[in-house]
CSV table of C-alpha atoms and ligand atoms in Angstrom, one decimal:
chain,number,residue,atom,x,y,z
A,27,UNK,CA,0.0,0.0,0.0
A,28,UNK,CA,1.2,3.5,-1.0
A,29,UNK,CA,1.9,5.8,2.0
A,30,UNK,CA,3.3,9.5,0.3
A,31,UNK,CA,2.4,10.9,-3.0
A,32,UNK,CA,3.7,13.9,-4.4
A,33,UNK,CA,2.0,15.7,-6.9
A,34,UNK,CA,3.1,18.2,-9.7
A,35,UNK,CA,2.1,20.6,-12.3
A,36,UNK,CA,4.6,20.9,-15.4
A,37,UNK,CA,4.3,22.6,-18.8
A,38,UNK,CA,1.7,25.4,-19.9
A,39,UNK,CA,-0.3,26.1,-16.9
A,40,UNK,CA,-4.6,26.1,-17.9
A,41,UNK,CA,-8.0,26.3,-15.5
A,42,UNK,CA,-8.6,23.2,-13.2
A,43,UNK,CA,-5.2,22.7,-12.1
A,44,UNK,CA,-5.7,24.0,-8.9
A,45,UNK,CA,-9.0,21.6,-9.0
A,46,UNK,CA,-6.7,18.8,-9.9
A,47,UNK,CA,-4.3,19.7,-6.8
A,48,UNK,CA,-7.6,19.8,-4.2
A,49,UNK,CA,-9.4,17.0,-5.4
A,50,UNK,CA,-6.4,14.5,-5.2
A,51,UNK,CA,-5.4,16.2,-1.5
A,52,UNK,CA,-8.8,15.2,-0.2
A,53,UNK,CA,-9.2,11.7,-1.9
A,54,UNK,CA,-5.2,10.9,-0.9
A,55,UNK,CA,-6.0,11.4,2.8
A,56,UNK,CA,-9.5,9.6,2.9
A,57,UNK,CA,-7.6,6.7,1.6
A,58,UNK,CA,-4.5,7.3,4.7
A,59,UNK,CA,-2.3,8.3,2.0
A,60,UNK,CA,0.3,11.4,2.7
A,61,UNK,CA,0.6,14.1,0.0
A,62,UNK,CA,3.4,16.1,-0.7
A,63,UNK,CA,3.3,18.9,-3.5
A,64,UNK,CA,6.4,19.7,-5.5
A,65,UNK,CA,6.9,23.3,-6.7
A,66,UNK,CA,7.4,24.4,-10.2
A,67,UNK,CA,6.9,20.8,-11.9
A,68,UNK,CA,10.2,18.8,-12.7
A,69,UNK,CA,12.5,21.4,-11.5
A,70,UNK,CA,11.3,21.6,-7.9
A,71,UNK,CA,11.8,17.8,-8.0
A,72,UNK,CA,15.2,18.4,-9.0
A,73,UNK,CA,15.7,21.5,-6.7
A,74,UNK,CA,14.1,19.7,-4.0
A,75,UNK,CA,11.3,21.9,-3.2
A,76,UNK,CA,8.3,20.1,-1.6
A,77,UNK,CA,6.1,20.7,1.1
A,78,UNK,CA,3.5,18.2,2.7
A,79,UNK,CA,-0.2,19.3,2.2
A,80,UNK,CA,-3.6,19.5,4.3
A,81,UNK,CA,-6.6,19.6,3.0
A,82,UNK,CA,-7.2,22.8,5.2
A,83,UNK,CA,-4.7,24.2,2.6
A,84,UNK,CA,-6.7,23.4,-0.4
A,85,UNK,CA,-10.2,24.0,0.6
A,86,UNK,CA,-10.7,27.3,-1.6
A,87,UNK,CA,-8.1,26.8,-4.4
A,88,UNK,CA,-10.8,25.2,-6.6
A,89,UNK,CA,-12.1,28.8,-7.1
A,90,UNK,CA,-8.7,30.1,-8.5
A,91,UNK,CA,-6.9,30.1,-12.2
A,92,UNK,CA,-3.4,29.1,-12.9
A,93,UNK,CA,-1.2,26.2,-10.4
A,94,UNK,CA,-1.1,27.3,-6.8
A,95,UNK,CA,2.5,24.8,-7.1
A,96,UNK,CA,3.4,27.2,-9.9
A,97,UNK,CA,4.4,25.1,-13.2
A,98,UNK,CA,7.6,25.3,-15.2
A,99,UNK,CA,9.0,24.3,-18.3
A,100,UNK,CA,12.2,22.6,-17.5
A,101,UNK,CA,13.7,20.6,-20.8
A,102,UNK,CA,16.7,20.0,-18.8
A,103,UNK,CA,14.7,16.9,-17.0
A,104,UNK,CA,15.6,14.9,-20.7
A,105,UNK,CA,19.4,14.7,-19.1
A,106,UNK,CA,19.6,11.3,-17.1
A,107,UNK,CA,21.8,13.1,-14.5
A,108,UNK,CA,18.9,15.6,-13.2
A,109,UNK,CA,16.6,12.9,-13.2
A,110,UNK,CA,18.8,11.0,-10.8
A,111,UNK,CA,18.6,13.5,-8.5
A,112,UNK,CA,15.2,13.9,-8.9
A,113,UNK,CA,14.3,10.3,-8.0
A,114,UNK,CA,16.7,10.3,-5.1
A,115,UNK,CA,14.9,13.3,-3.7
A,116,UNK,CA,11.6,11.3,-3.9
A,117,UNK,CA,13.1,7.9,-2.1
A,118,UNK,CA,15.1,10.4,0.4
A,119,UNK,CA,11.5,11.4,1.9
A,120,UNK,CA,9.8,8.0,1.1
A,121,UNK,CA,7.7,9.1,-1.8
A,122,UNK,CA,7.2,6.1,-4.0
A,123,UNK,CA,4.4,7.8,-6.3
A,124,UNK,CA,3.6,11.0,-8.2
A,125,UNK,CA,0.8,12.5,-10.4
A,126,UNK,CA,1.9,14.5,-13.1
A,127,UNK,CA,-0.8,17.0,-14.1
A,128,UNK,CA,0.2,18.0,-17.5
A,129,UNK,CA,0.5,18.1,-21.4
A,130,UNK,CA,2.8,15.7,-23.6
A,131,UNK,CA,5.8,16.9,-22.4
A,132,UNK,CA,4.5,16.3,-19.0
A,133,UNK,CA,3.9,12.7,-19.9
A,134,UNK,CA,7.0,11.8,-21.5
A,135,UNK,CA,8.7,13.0,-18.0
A,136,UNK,CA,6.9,11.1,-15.7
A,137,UNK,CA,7.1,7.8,-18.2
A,138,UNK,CA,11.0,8.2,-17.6
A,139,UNK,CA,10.3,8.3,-14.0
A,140,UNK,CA,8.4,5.6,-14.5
A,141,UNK,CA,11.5,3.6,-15.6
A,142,UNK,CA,13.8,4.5,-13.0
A,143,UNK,CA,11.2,3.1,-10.7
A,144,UNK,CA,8.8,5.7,-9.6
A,145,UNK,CA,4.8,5.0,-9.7
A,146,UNK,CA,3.5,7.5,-12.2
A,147,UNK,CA,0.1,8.9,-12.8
A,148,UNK,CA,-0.1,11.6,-15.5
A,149,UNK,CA,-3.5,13.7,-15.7
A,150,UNK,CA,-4.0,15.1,-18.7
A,151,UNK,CA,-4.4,19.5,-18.3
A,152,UNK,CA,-3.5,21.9,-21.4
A,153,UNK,CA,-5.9,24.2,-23.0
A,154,UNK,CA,-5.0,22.7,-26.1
A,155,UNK,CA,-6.9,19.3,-26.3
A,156,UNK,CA,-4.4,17.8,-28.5
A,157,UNK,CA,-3.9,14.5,-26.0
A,158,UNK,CA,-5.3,11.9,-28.4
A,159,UNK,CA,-6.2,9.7,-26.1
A,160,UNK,CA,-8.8,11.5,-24.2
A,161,UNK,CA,-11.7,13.3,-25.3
A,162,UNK,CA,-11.4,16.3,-23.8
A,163,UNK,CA,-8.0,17.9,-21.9
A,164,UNK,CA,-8.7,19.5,-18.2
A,165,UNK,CA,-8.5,23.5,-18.8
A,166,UNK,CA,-10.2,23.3,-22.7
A,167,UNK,CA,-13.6,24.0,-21.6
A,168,UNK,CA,-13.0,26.9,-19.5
A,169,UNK,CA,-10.2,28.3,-22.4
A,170,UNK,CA,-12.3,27.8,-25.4
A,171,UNK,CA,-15.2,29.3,-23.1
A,172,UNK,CA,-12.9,32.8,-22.7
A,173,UNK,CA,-12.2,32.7,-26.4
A,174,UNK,CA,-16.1,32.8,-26.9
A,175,UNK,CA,-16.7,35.4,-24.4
A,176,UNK,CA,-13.9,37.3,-26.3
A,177,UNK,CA,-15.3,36.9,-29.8
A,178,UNK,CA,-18.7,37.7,-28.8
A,179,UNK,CA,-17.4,41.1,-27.5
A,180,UNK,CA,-15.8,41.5,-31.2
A,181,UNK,CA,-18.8,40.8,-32.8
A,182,UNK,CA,-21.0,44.0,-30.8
A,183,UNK,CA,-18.6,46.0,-31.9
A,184,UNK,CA,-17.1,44.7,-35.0
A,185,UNK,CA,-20.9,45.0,-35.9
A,186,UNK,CA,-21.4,48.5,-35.2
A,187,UNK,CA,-18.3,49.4,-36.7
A,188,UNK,CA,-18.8,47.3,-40.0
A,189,UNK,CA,-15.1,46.0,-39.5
A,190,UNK,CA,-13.6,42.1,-40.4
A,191,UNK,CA,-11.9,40.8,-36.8
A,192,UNK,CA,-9.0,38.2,-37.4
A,193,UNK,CA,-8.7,36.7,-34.4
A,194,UNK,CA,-6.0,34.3,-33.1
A,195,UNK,CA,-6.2,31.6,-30.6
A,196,UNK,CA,-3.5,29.1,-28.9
A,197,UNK,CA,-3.5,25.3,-29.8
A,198,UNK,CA,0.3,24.4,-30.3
A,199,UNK,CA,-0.4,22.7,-33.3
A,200,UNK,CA,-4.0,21.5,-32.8
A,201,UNK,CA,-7.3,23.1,-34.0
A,202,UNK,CA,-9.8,22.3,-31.2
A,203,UNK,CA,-9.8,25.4,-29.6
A,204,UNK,CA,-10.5,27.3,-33.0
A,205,UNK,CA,-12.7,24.8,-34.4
A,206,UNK,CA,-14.8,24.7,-31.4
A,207,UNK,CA,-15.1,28.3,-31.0
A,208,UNK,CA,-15.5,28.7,-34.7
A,209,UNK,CA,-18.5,26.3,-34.4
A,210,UNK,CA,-20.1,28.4,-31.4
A,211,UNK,CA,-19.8,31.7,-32.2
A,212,UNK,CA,-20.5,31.3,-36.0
A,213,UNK,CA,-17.0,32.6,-37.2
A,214,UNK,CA,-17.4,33.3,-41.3
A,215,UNK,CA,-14.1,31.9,-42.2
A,216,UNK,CA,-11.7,29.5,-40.1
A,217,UNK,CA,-8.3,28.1,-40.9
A,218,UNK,CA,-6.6,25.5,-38.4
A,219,UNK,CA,-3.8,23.6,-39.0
A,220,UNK,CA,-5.8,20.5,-40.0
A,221,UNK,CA,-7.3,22.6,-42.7
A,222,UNK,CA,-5.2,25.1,-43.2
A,223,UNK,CA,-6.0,28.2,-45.8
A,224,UNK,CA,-4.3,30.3,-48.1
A,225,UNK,CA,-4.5,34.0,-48.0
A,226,UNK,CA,-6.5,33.7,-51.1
A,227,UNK,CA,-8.9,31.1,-49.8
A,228,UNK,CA,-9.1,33.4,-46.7
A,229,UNK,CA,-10.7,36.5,-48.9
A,230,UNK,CA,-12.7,34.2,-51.4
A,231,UNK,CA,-14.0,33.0,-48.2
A,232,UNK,CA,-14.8,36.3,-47.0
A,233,UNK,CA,-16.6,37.3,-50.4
A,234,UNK,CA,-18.9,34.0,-50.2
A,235,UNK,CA,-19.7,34.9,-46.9
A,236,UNK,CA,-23.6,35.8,-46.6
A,237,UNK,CA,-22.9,38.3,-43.8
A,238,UNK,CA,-23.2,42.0,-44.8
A,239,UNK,CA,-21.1,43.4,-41.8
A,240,UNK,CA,-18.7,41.9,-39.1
A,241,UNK,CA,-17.0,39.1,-39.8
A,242,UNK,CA,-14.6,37.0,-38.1
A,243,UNK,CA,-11.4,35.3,-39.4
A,244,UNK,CA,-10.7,32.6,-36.8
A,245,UNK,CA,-7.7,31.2,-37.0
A,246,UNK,CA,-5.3,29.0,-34.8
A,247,UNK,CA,-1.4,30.1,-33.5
A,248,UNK,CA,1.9,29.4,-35.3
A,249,UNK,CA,0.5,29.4,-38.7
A,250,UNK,CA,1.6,32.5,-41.1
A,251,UNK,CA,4.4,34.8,-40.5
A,252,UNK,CA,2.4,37.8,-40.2
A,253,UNK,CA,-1.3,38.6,-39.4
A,254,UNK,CA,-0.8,42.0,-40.7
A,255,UNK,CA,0.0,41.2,-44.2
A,256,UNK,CA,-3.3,39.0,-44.0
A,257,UNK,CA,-5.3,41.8,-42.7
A,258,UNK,CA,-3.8,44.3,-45.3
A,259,UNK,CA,-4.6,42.0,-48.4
A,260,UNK,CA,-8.1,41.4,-46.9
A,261,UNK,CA,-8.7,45.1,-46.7
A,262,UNK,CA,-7.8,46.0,-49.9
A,263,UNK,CA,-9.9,42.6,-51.5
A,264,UNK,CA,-13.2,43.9,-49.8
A,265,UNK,CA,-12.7,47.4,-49.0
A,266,UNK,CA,-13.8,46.8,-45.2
A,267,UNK,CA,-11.3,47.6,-42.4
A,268,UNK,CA,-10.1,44.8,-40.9
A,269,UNK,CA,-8.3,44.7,-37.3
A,270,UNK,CA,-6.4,42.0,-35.3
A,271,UNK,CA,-6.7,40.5,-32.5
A,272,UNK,CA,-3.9,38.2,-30.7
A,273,UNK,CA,-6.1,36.4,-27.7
A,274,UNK,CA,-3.0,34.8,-26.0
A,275,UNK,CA,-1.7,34.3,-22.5
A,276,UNK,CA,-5.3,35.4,-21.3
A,277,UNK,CA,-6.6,32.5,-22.8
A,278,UNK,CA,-5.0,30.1,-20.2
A,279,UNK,CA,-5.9,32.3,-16.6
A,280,UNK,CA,-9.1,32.5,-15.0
A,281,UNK,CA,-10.8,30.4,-12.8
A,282,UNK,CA,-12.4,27.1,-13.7
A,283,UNK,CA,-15.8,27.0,-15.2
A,284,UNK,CA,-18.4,23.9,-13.6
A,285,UNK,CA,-18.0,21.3,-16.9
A,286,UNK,CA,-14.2,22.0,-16.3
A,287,UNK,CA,-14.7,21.7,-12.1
A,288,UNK,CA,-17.1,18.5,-13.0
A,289,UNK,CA,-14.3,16.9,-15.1
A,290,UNK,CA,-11.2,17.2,-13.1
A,291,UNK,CA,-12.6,16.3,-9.9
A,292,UNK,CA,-13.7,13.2,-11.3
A,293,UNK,CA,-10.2,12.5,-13.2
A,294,UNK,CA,-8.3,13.5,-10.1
A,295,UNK,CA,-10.5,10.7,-8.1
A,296,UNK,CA,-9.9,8.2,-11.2
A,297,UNK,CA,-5.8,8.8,-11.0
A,298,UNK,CA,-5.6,8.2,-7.0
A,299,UNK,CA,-8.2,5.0,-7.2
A,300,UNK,CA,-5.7,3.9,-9.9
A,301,UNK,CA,-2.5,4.8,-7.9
A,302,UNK,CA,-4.0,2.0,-4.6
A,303,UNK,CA,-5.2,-0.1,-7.8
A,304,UNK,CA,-1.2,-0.1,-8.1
A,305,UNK,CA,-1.2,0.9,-11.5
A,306,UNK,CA,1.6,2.9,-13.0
A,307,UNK,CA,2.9,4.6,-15.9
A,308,UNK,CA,-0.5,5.4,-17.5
A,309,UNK,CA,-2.7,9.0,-17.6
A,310,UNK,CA,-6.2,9.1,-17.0
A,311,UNK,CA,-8.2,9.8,-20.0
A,312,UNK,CA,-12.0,10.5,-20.9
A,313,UNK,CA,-13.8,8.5,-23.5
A,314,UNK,CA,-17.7,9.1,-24.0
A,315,UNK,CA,-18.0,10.5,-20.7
A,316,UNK,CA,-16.3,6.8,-19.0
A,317,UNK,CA,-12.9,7.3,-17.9
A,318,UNK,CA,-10.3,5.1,-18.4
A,319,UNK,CA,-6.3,4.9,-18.2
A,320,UNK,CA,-4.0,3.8,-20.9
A,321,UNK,CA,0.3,3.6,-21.6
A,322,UNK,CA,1.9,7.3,-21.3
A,323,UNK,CA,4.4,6.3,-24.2
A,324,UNK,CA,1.8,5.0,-26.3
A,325,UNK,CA,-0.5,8.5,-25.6
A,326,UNK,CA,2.4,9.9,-26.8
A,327,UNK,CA,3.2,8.4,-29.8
A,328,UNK,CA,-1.4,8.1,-30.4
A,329,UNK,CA,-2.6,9.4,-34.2
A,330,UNK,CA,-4.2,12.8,-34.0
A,331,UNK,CA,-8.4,12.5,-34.5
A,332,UNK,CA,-9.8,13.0,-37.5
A,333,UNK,CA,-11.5,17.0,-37.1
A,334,UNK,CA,-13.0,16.2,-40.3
A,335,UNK,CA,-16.7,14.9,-39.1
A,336,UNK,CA,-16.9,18.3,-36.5
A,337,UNK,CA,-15.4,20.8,-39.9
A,338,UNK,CA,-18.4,19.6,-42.0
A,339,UNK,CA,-20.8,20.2,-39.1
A,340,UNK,CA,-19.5,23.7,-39.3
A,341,UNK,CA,-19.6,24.5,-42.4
A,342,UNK,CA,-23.2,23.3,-42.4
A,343,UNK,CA,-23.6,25.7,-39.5
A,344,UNK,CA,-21.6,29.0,-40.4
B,403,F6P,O1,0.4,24.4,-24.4
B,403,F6P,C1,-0.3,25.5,-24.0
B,403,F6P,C2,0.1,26.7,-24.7
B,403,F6P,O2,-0.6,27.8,-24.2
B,403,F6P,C3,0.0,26.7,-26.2
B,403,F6P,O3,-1.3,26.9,-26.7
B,403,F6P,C4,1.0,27.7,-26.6
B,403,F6P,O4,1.5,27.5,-27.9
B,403,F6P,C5,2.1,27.6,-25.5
B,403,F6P,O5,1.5,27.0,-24.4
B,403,F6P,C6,2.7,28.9,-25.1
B,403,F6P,O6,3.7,28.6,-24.2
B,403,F6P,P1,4.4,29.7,-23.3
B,403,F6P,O7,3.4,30.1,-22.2
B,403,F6P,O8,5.6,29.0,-22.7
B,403,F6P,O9,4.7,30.9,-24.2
């Protein structure tokens, strides 16, 4: 039987984490298990910064945004030497397990932990939803819920104004957040990485479009070199002003909305039952609303869904 966990958060921070942190606190000690909370992900297990946890502590975090054990991206944890120190700082204080609450990169740390001996549970929390094996990522919701409440403003006064938004959201590569939000909020023209357009398809796009005023451009991070020269050649195609708008880092603060609260107590629960079920090396994951864990590597190494099933839906829709 497990007697100390320590628990991390690693990567981009996103909503929930703090919800993550609290539920596994409370379920840990009703099951007479210690937990320990390591600062600043990987590095404060290298730097050896943990600090043992009540549930007093965690009673309000729930209601907060970002990781009350701060997060970091620390790509030194790859070298083998800082990952020996890392695990001897776990057996020095008799921690034998830890949940990682993270992305990808997250995952392939703890399944190298995992090797060297460690009990790993990773939980899966970016905003970008681009962990294949799970249907939906803890922070999503309540990011792709901010991007709406964003766009809607746009519209009122993208509307008034008779102006063309292009707005861009995060997604590192994956286009649920746009997609989603393009689907909601009725964006006129969308481009993701899965279905990525041309400037040209952009503005034929835009000139097919049956609305007579605003219109948004939707269109996901790290995809053309610059957003102005799109919004210059669109201006000069349909003679409408056309502004930018860069959504960024505010897109992964704020506090965690219910479906996101709902979700990551519930996973949180799942990883410590599967921690005294003495499982290790595997994430939690959601699939059709049953959760389940599977391999971290093979999460890892998973095929990206198909988007192509929710694009036609909004295309039917826009
Ligand atoms: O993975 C989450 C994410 O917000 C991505 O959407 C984005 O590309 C990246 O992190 C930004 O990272 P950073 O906060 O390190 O600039």
């Amino acid at each position: 039987m497990i007697k100390k966990i320590a628990i991390l958060t690693s990567g981009g921070d996103c909503p929930g984490m703090n919800v993550a942190l609290k539920a596994i606190v409370n379920v840990a000690i009703n099951n007479k298990i210690e937990p320990y909370i390591v600062f600043e992900g990987y590095k404060g297990l290298y730097d050896d910064n943990f600090a043992k946890i009540t549930k007093e502590e965690v009673k309000f975090i729930d209601r907060k945004g970002g990781t009350m054990i701060y997060s970091a991206r620390f790509p030194q944890f790859a070298d083998l030497k800082i990952r020996n120190k890392a695990v001897a700082n776990l057996k020095n204080r008799g921690i034998e397990a830890l949940i990682c609450i993270g992305g990808d990169g997250t995952y392939k740390g703890a399944a190298k932990l995992t090797e060297m001996g460690i009990k790993t549970i990773g939980l899966p929390a970016t905003i970008d939803n681009d962990i294949s094996s799970t249907d939906y990522t803890i922070g999503f919701n309540t990011a792709l819920e901010t991007i709406v409440n964003a766009i809607d403003n746009l519209r009122d006064t993208s509307e008034s104004h008779n102006r063309i938004n292009l707005v861009e959201v995060m997604g590192h590569g994956c286009g649920d957040l746009a997609l989603n939000a393009a689907i909601i909020t009725g964006a006129e023209v969308l481009s993701i990485p899965e279905k990525k357009l041309t400037i040209e398809q952009i503005i034929t796009r835009l000139k097919e479009s049956d609305s007579k005023r605003s219109k948004i451009v939707l269109i996901s991070e790290l995809m053309y070199d610059d957003l102005n020269k799109i919004a210059r050649a669109i201006e000069k195609e349909l003679k409408q002003e056309t502004k930018i708008t860069v959504l960024g880092h505010i897109q992964r603060g704020g506090r965690a909305n219910c479906a996101e609260r709902l979700l990551t107590a519930r996973m949180a629960n799942y990883a410590v039952k599967m921690l005294i079920a003495n499982k290790s090396g595997v994430a939690v994951n959601i699939s059709n609303n049953k959760l389940n864990v599977k391999n971290l590597l093979e999460i890892v190494e998973m095929k990206r869904p198909s988007k192509d099933e929710l694009l036609r839906e909004y295309q039917q829709l826009v």
